[in-house]
Amino acid sequence: MGQLSDLAIDLPSDQEITLTRAFDAPRHLVFAAHSQTEHLTRWWGRGNPLDVEIDFRVGGRYRFVEHAKDGNSYAFRGEFREIVVPERIVQTFEYEGMPGHVVVETLVFSEQDGRTVVTGTSRFDTKQERDGMLDTGMTQGAAESYAALDRHLATLP
């Protein structure tokens, strides 16, 4: 499908979106940034304040509430279905503003020459749900979040 700054976007099927992004950091740090509160609060909300509740284990749940500059709060939740440290996370994702539309996300972390490539595939129930998510600007939001992650990783030893 294309590029959005450093983010590659692909539509491998009618029900999937794949986002791929490389980071200049070792895999264990990038994985930690996706699974630990102290990291998630610094990048996931794209610079906006973020409340994070996370029980990072198979069957555990998470909930993120982003407090946007427009004064609104946006809540997201899900459950961890599979965790292989530091290689893979499979989780559900649901925007609480549209309950019942649950996406299954698979994040794969691969390390190449000290850099880490994160490949995230979101699987929707229907093509209409996939296209609806694309229409929300989610790829722009993901690009902004990953740019914030890049900045955060640069501050770590």
PDB file of C-alpha atoms in Angstrom:
ATOM      1  CA  MET A   1       0.000   0.000   0.000  1.00  0.00           C
ATOM      2  CA  GLY A   2       2.786   2.441   0.744  1.00  0.00           C
ATOM      3  CA  GLN A   3       4.989   4.381   3.134  1.00  0.00           C
ATOM      4  CA  LEU A   4       4.144   6.910   5.807  1.00  0.00           C
ATOM      5  CA  SER A   5       7.492   8.410   6.804  1.00  0.00           C
ATOM      6  CA  ASP A   6       9.393   5.410   8.210  1.00  0.00           C
ATOM      7  CA  LEU A   7       6.305   3.207   8.441  1.00  0.00           C
ATOM      8  CA  ALA A   8       5.591   0.668   5.696  1.00  0.00           C
ATOM      9  CA  ILE A   9       1.893  -0.126   5.246  1.00  0.00           C
ATOM     10  CA  ASP A  10       0.608  -3.234   3.502  1.00  0.00           C
ATOM     11  CA  LEU A  11      -2.796  -4.859   2.982  1.00  0.00           C
ATOM     12  CA  PRO A  12      -1.939  -8.587   2.708  1.00  0.00           C
ATOM     13  CA  SER A  13      -5.602  -9.644   2.621  1.00  0.00           C
ATOM     14  CA  ASP A  14      -9.094  -8.112   2.672  1.00  0.00           C
ATOM     15  CA  GLN A  15      -9.136  -8.415   6.466  1.00  0.00           C
ATOM     16  CA  GLU A  16      -5.591  -7.378   7.387  1.00  0.00           C
ATOM     17  CA  ILE A  17      -3.347  -4.343   7.763  1.00  0.00           C
ATOM     18  CA  THR A  18       0.380  -4.843   8.265  1.00  0.00           C
ATOM     19  CA  LEU A  19       2.582  -2.053   9.590  1.00  0.00           C
ATOM     20  CA  THR A  20       6.370  -2.476   9.548  1.00  0.00           C
ATOM     21  CA  ARG A  21       8.903  -0.166  11.175  1.00  0.00           C
ATOM     22  CA  ALA A  22      12.615  -0.449  12.013  1.00  0.00           C
ATOM     23  CA  PHE A  23      14.113   0.955  15.210  1.00  0.00           C
ATOM     24  CA  ASP A  24      17.728   1.722  16.005  1.00  0.00           C
ATOM     25  CA  ALA A  25      17.704  -0.306  19.225  1.00  0.00           C
ATOM     26  CA  PRO A  26      18.175  -3.922  20.303  1.00  0.00           C
ATOM     27  CA  ARG A  27      15.168  -6.230  20.240  1.00  0.00           C
ATOM     28  CA  HIS A  28      14.947  -6.696  24.031  1.00  0.00           C
ATOM     29  CA  LEU A  29      14.500  -2.918  24.483  1.00  0.00           C
ATOM     30  CA  VAL A  30      11.908  -2.561  21.735  1.00  0.00           C
ATOM     31  CA  PHE A  31       9.998  -5.541  23.167  1.00  0.00           C
ATOM     32  CA  ALA A  32      10.149  -4.011  26.667  1.00  0.00           C
ATOM     33  CA  ALA A  33       8.836  -0.738  25.234  1.00  0.00           C
ATOM     34  CA  HIS A  34       5.743  -2.620  24.028  1.00  0.00           C
ATOM     35  CA  SER A  35       5.149  -4.505  27.291  1.00  0.00           C
ATOM     36  CA  GLN A  36       6.133  -2.340  30.277  1.00  0.00           C
ATOM     37  CA  THR A  37       4.199   0.597  31.737  1.00  0.00           C
ATOM     38  CA  GLU A  38       7.246   2.829  32.239  1.00  0.00           C
ATOM     39  CA  HIS A  39       7.946   2.684  28.505  1.00  0.00           C
ATOM     40  CA  LEU A  40       4.387   2.646  27.129  1.00  0.00           C
ATOM     41  CA  THR A  41       3.473   5.874  28.947  1.00  0.00           C
ATOM     42  CA  ARG A  42       6.279   7.665  27.114  1.00  0.00           C
ATOM     43  CA  TRP A  43       5.364   6.808  23.525  1.00  0.00           C
ATOM     44  CA  TRP A  44       2.056   5.048  22.913  1.00  0.00           C
ATOM     45  CA  GLY A  45      -0.061   8.201  23.298  1.00  0.00           C
ATOM     46  CA  ARG A  46       2.035  10.102  20.723  1.00  0.00           C
ATOM     47  CA  GLY A  47       3.177  12.572  23.360  1.00  0.00           C
ATOM     48  CA  ASN A  48      -0.249  12.915  24.982  1.00  0.00           C
ATOM     49  CA  PRO A  49      -0.638  11.886  28.635  1.00  0.00           C
ATOM     50  CA  LEU A  50      -1.492   8.186  28.870  1.00  0.00           C
ATOM     51  CA  ASP A  51      -2.892   6.081  31.701  1.00  0.00           C
ATOM     52  CA  VAL A  52      -1.674   2.492  31.430  1.00  0.00           C
ATOM     53  CA  GLU A  53      -2.996  -0.594  33.196  1.00  0.00           C
ATOM     54  CA  ILE A  54      -1.231  -3.759  32.054  1.00  0.00           C
ATOM     55  CA  ASP A  55      -1.056  -7.361  33.245  1.00  0.00           C
ATOM     56  CA  PHE A  56       1.512  -8.672  30.776  1.00  0.00           C
ATOM     57  CA  ARG A  57       0.924 -12.424  30.742  1.00  0.00           C
ATOM     58  CA  VAL A  58      -1.108 -14.800  28.588  1.00  0.00           C
ATOM     59  CA  GLY A  59      -4.718 -14.184  29.606  1.00  0.00           C
ATOM     60  CA  GLY A  60      -3.747 -10.831  31.135  1.00  0.00           C
ATOM     61  CA  ARG A  61      -5.422  -7.638  30.086  1.00  0.00           C
ATOM     62  CA  TYR A  62      -4.431  -4.083  29.304  1.00  0.00           C
ATOM     63  CA  ARG A  63      -6.198  -0.737  29.129  1.00  0.00           C
ATOM     64  CA  PHE A  64      -4.755   2.523  27.842  1.00  0.00           C
ATOM     65  CA  VAL A  65      -6.489   5.896  28.177  1.00  0.00           C
ATOM     66  CA  GLU A  66      -5.032   8.666  26.035  1.00  0.00           C
ATOM     67  CA  HIS A  67      -5.786  12.232  27.137  1.00  0.00           C
ATOM     68  CA  ALA A  68      -5.730  14.188  23.879  1.00  0.00           C
ATOM     69  CA  LYS A  69      -5.009  17.862  23.340  1.00  0.00           C
ATOM     70  CA  ASP A  70      -8.646  18.351  22.239  1.00  0.00           C
ATOM     71  CA  GLY A  71      -9.711  17.677  25.847  1.00  0.00           C
ATOM     72  CA  ASN A  72     -11.164  14.258  25.074  1.00  0.00           C
ATOM     73  CA  SER A  73     -10.010  10.917  26.436  1.00  0.00           C
ATOM     74  CA  TYR A  74      -9.773   7.830  24.245  1.00  0.00           C
ATOM     75  CA  ALA A  75      -9.674   4.370  25.826  1.00  0.00           C
ATOM     76  CA  PHE A  76      -8.381   1.139  24.307  1.00  0.00           C
ATOM     77  CA  ARG A  77      -8.304  -2.326  25.806  1.00  0.00           C
ATOM     78  CA  GLY A  78      -7.377  -5.879  25.043  1.00  0.00           C
ATOM     79  CA  GLU A  79      -6.158  -9.264  26.214  1.00  0.00           C
ATOM     80  CA  PHE A  80      -2.833 -11.001  25.672  1.00  0.00           C
ATOM     81  CA  ARG A  81      -3.273 -14.305  23.833  1.00  0.00           C
ATOM     82  CA  GLU A  82       0.338 -15.284  23.180  1.00  0.00           C
ATOM     83  CA  ILE A  83       3.683 -13.971  24.435  1.00  0.00           C
ATOM     84  CA  VAL A  84       7.103 -15.185  23.310  1.00  0.00           C
ATOM     85  CA  VAL A  85       9.739 -12.923  24.879  1.00  0.00           C
ATOM     86  CA  PRO A  86      11.314 -11.060  23.004  1.00  0.00           C
ATOM     87  CA  GLU A  87       9.912 -12.291  19.683  1.00  0.00           C
ATOM     88  CA  ARG A  88       6.134 -12.103  19.514  1.00  0.00           C
ATOM     89  CA  ILE A  89       2.996 -10.713  21.138  1.00  0.00           C
ATOM     90  CA  VAL A  90      -0.527 -11.668  20.066  1.00  0.00           C
ATOM     91  CA  GLN A  91      -3.251  -9.530  21.626  1.00  0.00           C
ATOM     92  CA  THR A  92      -6.730  -8.256  21.039  1.00  0.00           C
ATOM     93  CA  PHE A  93      -7.346  -4.546  20.541  1.00  0.00           C
ATOM     94  CA  GLU A  94     -10.631  -2.727  21.020  1.00  0.00           C
ATOM     95  CA  TYR A  95     -11.390   0.992  20.974  1.00  0.00           C
ATOM     96  CA  GLU A  96     -13.898   1.522  23.761  1.00  0.00           C
ATOM     97  CA  GLY A  97     -15.639   4.213  21.692  1.00  0.00           C
ATOM     98  CA  MET A  98     -16.675   1.436  19.269  1.00  0.00           C
ATOM     99  CA  PRO A  99     -17.274  -1.585  21.504  1.00  0.00           C
ATOM    100  CA  GLY A 100     -17.602  -4.994  19.917  1.00  0.00           C
ATOM    101  CA  HIS A 101     -15.115  -4.313  17.121  1.00  0.00           C
ATOM    102  CA  VAL A 102     -12.240  -6.472  18.339  1.00  0.00           C
ATOM    103  CA  VAL A 103      -9.064  -6.705  16.282  1.00  0.00           C
ATOM    104  CA  VAL A 104      -6.434  -9.425  16.736  1.00  0.00           C
ATOM    105  CA  GLU A 105      -2.938  -7.938  16.558  1.00  0.00           C
ATOM    106  CA  THR A 106       0.243  -9.938  16.069  1.00  0.00           C
ATOM    107  CA  LEU A 107       3.514  -8.118  16.735  1.00  0.00           C
ATOM    108  CA  VAL A 108       6.737  -9.769  15.585  1.00  0.00           C
ATOM    109  CA  PHE A 109      10.102  -8.396  16.719  1.00  0.00           C
ATOM    110  CA  SER A 110      13.158  -9.341  14.649  1.00  0.00           C
ATOM    111  CA  GLU A 111      16.686  -8.083  15.168  1.00  0.00           C
ATOM    112  CA  GLN A 112      19.031  -7.355  12.276  1.00  0.00           C
ATOM    113  CA  ASP A 113      22.472  -5.790  12.801  1.00  0.00           C
ATOM    114  CA  GLY A 114      21.526  -4.186  16.136  1.00  0.00           C
ATOM    115  CA  ARG A 115      18.292  -2.758  14.731  1.00  0.00           C
ATOM    116  CA  THR A 116      14.863  -4.136  15.470  1.00  0.00           C
ATOM    117  CA  VAL A 117      12.087  -4.511  12.932  1.00  0.00           C
ATOM    118  CA  VAL A 118       8.557  -4.586  14.333  1.00  0.00           C
ATOM    119  CA  THR A 119       5.936  -6.097  12.050  1.00  0.00           C
ATOM    120  CA  GLY A 120       2.395  -5.663  13.308  1.00  0.00           C
ATOM    121  CA  THR A 121      -0.496  -7.381  11.586  1.00  0.00           C
ATOM    122  CA  SER A 122      -4.042  -6.440  12.577  1.00  0.00           C
ATOM    123  CA  ARG A 123      -6.765  -8.890  11.565  1.00  0.00           C
ATOM    124  CA  PHE A 124     -10.349  -7.654  11.332  1.00  0.00           C
ATOM    125  CA  ASP A 125     -13.593  -9.632  11.112  1.00  0.00           C
ATOM    126  CA  THR A 126     -14.539  -8.052   7.776  1.00  0.00           C
ATOM    127  CA  LYS A 127     -13.099  -5.975   4.944  1.00  0.00           C
ATOM    128  CA  GLN A 128     -15.498  -3.187   5.946  1.00  0.00           C
ATOM    129  CA  GLU A 129     -14.034  -3.078   9.465  1.00  0.00           C
ATOM    130  CA  ARG A 130     -10.512  -3.035   8.054  1.00  0.00           C
ATOM    131  CA  ASP A 131     -11.347  -0.221   5.663  1.00  0.00           C
ATOM    132  CA  GLY A 132     -13.167   1.655   8.421  1.00  0.00           C
ATOM    133  CA  MET A 133     -10.044   1.506  10.579  1.00  0.00           C
ATOM    134  CA  LEU A 134      -7.937   2.797   7.690  1.00  0.00           C
ATOM    135  CA  ASP A 135     -10.391   5.697   7.304  1.00  0.00           C
ATOM    136  CA  THR A 136      -9.862   6.739  10.946  1.00  0.00           C
ATOM    137  CA  GLY A 137      -6.278   7.764  10.218  1.00  0.00           C
ATOM    138  CA  MET A 138      -4.863   4.905  12.256  1.00  0.00           C
ATOM    139  CA  THR A 139      -1.768   4.690  10.059  1.00  0.00           C
ATOM    140  CA  GLN A 140      -0.948   8.343  10.755  1.00  0.00           C
ATOM    141  CA  GLY A 141      -1.467   7.717  14.473  1.00  0.00           C
ATOM    142  CA  ALA A 142       0.762   4.645  14.329  1.00  0.00           C
ATOM    143  CA  ALA A 143       3.457   6.623  12.513  1.00  0.00           C
ATOM    144  CA  GLU A 144       3.288   9.328  15.213  1.00  0.00           C
ATOM    145  CA  SER A 145       3.413   6.746  18.012  1.00  0.00           C
ATOM    146  CA  TYR A 146       6.394   4.983  16.465  1.00  0.00           C
ATOM    147  CA  ALA A 147       8.193   8.322  15.987  1.00  0.00           C
ATOM    148  CA  ALA A 148       7.625   8.927  19.726  1.00  0.00           C
ATOM    149  CA  LEU A 149       8.975   5.416  20.413  1.00  0.00           C
ATOM    150  CA  ASP A 150      12.078   6.250  18.366  1.00  0.00           C
ATOM    151  CA  ARG A 151      12.629   9.357  20.512  1.00  0.00           C
ATOM    152  CA  HIS A 152      12.097   7.367  23.721  1.00  0.00           C
ATOM    153  CA  LEU A 153      14.490   4.580  22.681  1.00  0.00           C
ATOM    154  CA  ALA A 154      17.167   7.186  21.969  1.00  0.00           C
ATOM    155  CA  THR A 155      17.072   8.216  25.667  1.00  0.00           C
ATOM    156  CA  LEU A 156      17.718   4.688  26.945  1.00  0.00           C
ATOM    157  CA  PRO A 157      21.210   3.387  27.733  1.00  0.00           C
TER     158      PRO A 157
END
